[in-house]
Short mmCIF file of C-alpha atoms in Angstrom, two decimals:
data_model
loop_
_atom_site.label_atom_id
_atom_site.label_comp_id
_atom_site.label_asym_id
_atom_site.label_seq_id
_atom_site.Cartn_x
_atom_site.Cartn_y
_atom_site.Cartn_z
CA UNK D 672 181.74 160.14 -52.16
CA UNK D 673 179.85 163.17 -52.48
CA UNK D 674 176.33 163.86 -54.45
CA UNK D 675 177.70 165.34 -57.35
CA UNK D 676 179.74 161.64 -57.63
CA UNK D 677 176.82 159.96 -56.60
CA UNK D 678 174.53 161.69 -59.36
CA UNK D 679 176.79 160.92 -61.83
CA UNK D 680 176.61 157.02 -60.69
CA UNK D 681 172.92 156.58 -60.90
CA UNK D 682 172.15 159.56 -63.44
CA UNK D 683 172.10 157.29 -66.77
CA UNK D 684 170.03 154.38 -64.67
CA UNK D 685 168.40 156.29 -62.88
CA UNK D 686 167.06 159.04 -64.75
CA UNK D 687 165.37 156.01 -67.22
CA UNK D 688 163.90 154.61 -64.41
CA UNK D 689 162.46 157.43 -63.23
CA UNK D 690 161.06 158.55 -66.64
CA UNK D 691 159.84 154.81 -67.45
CA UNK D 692 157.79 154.57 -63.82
CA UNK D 693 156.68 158.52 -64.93
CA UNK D 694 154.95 157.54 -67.97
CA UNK D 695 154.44 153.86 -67.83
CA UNK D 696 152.65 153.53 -64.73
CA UNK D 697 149.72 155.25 -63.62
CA UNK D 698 151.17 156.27 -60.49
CA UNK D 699 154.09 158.12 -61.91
CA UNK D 700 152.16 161.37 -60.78
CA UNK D 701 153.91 160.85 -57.60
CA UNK D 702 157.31 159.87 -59.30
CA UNK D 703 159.66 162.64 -59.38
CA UNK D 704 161.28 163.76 -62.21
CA UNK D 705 160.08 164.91 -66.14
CA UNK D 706 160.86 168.01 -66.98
CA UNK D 707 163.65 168.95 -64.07
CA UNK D 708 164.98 166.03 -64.34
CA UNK D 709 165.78 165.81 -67.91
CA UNK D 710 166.76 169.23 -68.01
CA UNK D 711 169.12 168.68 -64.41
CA UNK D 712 170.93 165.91 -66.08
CA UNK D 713 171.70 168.02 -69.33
CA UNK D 714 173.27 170.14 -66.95
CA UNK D 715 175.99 167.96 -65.70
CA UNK D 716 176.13 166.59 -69.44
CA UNK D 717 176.79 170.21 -69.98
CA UNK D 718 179.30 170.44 -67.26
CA UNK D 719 181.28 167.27 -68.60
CA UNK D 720 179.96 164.84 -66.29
CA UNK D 721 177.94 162.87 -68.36
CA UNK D 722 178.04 162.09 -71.63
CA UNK D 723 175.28 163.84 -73.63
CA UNK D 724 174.50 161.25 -76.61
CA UNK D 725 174.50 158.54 -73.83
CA UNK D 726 172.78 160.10 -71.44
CA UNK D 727 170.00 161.05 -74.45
CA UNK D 728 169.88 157.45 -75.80
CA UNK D 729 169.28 156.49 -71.71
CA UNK D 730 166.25 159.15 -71.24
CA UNK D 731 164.48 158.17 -74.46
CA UNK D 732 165.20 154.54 -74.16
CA UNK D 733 163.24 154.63 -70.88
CA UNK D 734 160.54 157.30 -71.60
CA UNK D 735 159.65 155.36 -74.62
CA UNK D 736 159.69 151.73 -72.71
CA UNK D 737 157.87 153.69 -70.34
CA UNK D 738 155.27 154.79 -72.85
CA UNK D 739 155.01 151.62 -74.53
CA UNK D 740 154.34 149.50 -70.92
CA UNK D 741 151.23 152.00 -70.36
CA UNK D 742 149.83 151.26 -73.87
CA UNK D 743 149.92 147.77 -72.89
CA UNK D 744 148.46 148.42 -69.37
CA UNK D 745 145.36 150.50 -71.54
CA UNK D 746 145.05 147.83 -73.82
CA UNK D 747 144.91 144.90 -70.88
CA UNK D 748 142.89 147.11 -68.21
CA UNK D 749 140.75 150.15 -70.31
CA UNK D 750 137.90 147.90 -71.75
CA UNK D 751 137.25 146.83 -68.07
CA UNK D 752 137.63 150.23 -67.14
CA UNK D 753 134.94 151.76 -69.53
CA UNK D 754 132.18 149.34 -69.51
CA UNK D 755 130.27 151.86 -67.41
CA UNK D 756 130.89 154.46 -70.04
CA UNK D 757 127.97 155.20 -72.39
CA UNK D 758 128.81 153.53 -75.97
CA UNK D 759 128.12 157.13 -77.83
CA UNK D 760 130.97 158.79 -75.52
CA UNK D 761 133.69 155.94 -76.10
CA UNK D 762 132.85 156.55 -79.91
CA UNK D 763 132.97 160.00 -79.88
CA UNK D 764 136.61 159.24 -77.89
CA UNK D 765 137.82 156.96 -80.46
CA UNK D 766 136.99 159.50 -83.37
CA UNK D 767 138.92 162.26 -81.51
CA UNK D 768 142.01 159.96 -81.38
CA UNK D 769 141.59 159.08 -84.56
CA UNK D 770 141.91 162.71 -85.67
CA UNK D 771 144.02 163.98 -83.22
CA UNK D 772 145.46 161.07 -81.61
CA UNK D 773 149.24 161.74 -83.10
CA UNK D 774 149.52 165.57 -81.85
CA UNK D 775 148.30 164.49 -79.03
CA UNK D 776 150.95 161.25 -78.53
CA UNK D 777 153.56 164.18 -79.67
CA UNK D 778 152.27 167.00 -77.11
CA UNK D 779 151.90 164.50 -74.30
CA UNK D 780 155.50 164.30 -73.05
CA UNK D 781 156.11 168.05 -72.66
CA UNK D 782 152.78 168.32 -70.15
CA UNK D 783 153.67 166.80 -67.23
CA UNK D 784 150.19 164.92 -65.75
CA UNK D 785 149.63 164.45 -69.94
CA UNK D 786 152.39 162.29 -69.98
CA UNK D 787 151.20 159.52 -67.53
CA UNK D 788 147.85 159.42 -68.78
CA UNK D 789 148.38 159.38 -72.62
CA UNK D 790 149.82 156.50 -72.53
CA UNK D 791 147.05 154.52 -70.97
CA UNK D 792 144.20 156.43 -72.78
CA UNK D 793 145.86 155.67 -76.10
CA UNK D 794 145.79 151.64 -75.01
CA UNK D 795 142.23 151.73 -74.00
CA UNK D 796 141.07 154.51 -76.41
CA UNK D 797 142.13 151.19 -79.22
CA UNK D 798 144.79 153.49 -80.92
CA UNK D 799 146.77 151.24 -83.62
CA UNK D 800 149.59 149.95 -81.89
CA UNK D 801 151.84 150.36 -84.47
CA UNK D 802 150.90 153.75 -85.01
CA UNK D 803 151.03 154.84 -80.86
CA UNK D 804 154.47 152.65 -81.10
CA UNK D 805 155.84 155.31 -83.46
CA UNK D 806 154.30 158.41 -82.48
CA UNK D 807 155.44 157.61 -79.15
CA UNK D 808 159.16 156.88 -80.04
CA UNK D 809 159.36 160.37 -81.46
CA UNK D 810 158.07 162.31 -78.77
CA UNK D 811 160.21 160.69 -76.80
CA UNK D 812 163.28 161.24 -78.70
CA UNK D 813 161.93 165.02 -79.28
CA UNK D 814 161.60 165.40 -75.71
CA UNK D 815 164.05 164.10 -74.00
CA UNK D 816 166.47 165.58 -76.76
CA UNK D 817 165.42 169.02 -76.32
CA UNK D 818 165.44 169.12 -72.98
CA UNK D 819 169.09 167.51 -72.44
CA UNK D 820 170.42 170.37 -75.48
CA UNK D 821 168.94 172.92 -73.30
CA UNK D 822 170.57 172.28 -70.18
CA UNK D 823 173.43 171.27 -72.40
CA UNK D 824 173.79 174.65 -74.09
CA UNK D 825 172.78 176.51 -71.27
CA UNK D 826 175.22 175.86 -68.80
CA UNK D 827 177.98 176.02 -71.57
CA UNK D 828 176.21 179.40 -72.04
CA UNK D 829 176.68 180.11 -68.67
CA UNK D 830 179.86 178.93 -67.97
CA UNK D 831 181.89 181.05 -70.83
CA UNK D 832 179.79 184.46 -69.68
CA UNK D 833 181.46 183.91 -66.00
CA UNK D 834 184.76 182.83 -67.81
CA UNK D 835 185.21 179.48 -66.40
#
């Protein structure tokens, strides 16, 4: 079996565990993937490998589970957390997400240390669940989507200029 097999395998699995440990856990600093990753697996979407609705539906399935599991983990661990925190600060927090909390939920998956934090902040920051919920899904569907049309497109770009 050789890697291009082997990525093929695992890519579906593997790239939704990667991107759920990326932005569900706070140590998905040190998980590889995001951005190449995505973009890598469009590729061999791109190529035929893979197919690219599946492998879409796989990327935002676990980016979004991913999300969702470090609301939860801001929600059970931030008040904890922020008890040292002045009470005037932690207001002036909440207002900001309040204004800006859904550009920010959109925004958050396409920077890559922004994406493990956001989700976490949003949880202990007392952002609406329902609201982080759906802000959250269509990032992730934005995201991961754009990313798997670009390497999509641009190795079918590639691959009729050398005539293949």
């Amino acid at each position: 079996m050789n890697y291009l097999e082997l990525a093929e395998q695992v890519s579906l699995f593997g790239g939704a565990l990667l991107l759920f440990l990326e932005t569900g856990a706070l140590f998905g600093f040190f998980v590889p993937g995001g951005d190449s990753l995505v973009l890598a697996l469009g590729v061999l979407a791109g190529w035929g490998r893979l197919e690219p609705l599946t492998l879409w539906l796989a990327l935002a399935t676990g980016t979004m589970v991913g999300q969702w599991s470090g609301y939860y983990w801001g929600v059970r661990l931030g008040p904890s957390l922020f008890r040292k925190v002045p009470p005037e600060k932690l207001e002036r927090a909440r207002r900001f997400l309040a204004r800006f909390g859904r550009w920010a939920v959109l925004a958050a998956p396409f920077v890559p240390v922004v994406r493990t934090l956001t989700p976490f902040l949003m949880g202990a920051g007392g952002t609406p669940w329902r609201a982080y919920f759906f802000w959250s899904a269509v990032a992730a569907w934005i995201w991961t989507g754009s990313l798997v049309a670009l390497g999509y497109h641009a190795t079918a770009w590639v691959l009729g200029w050398l005539g293949l």
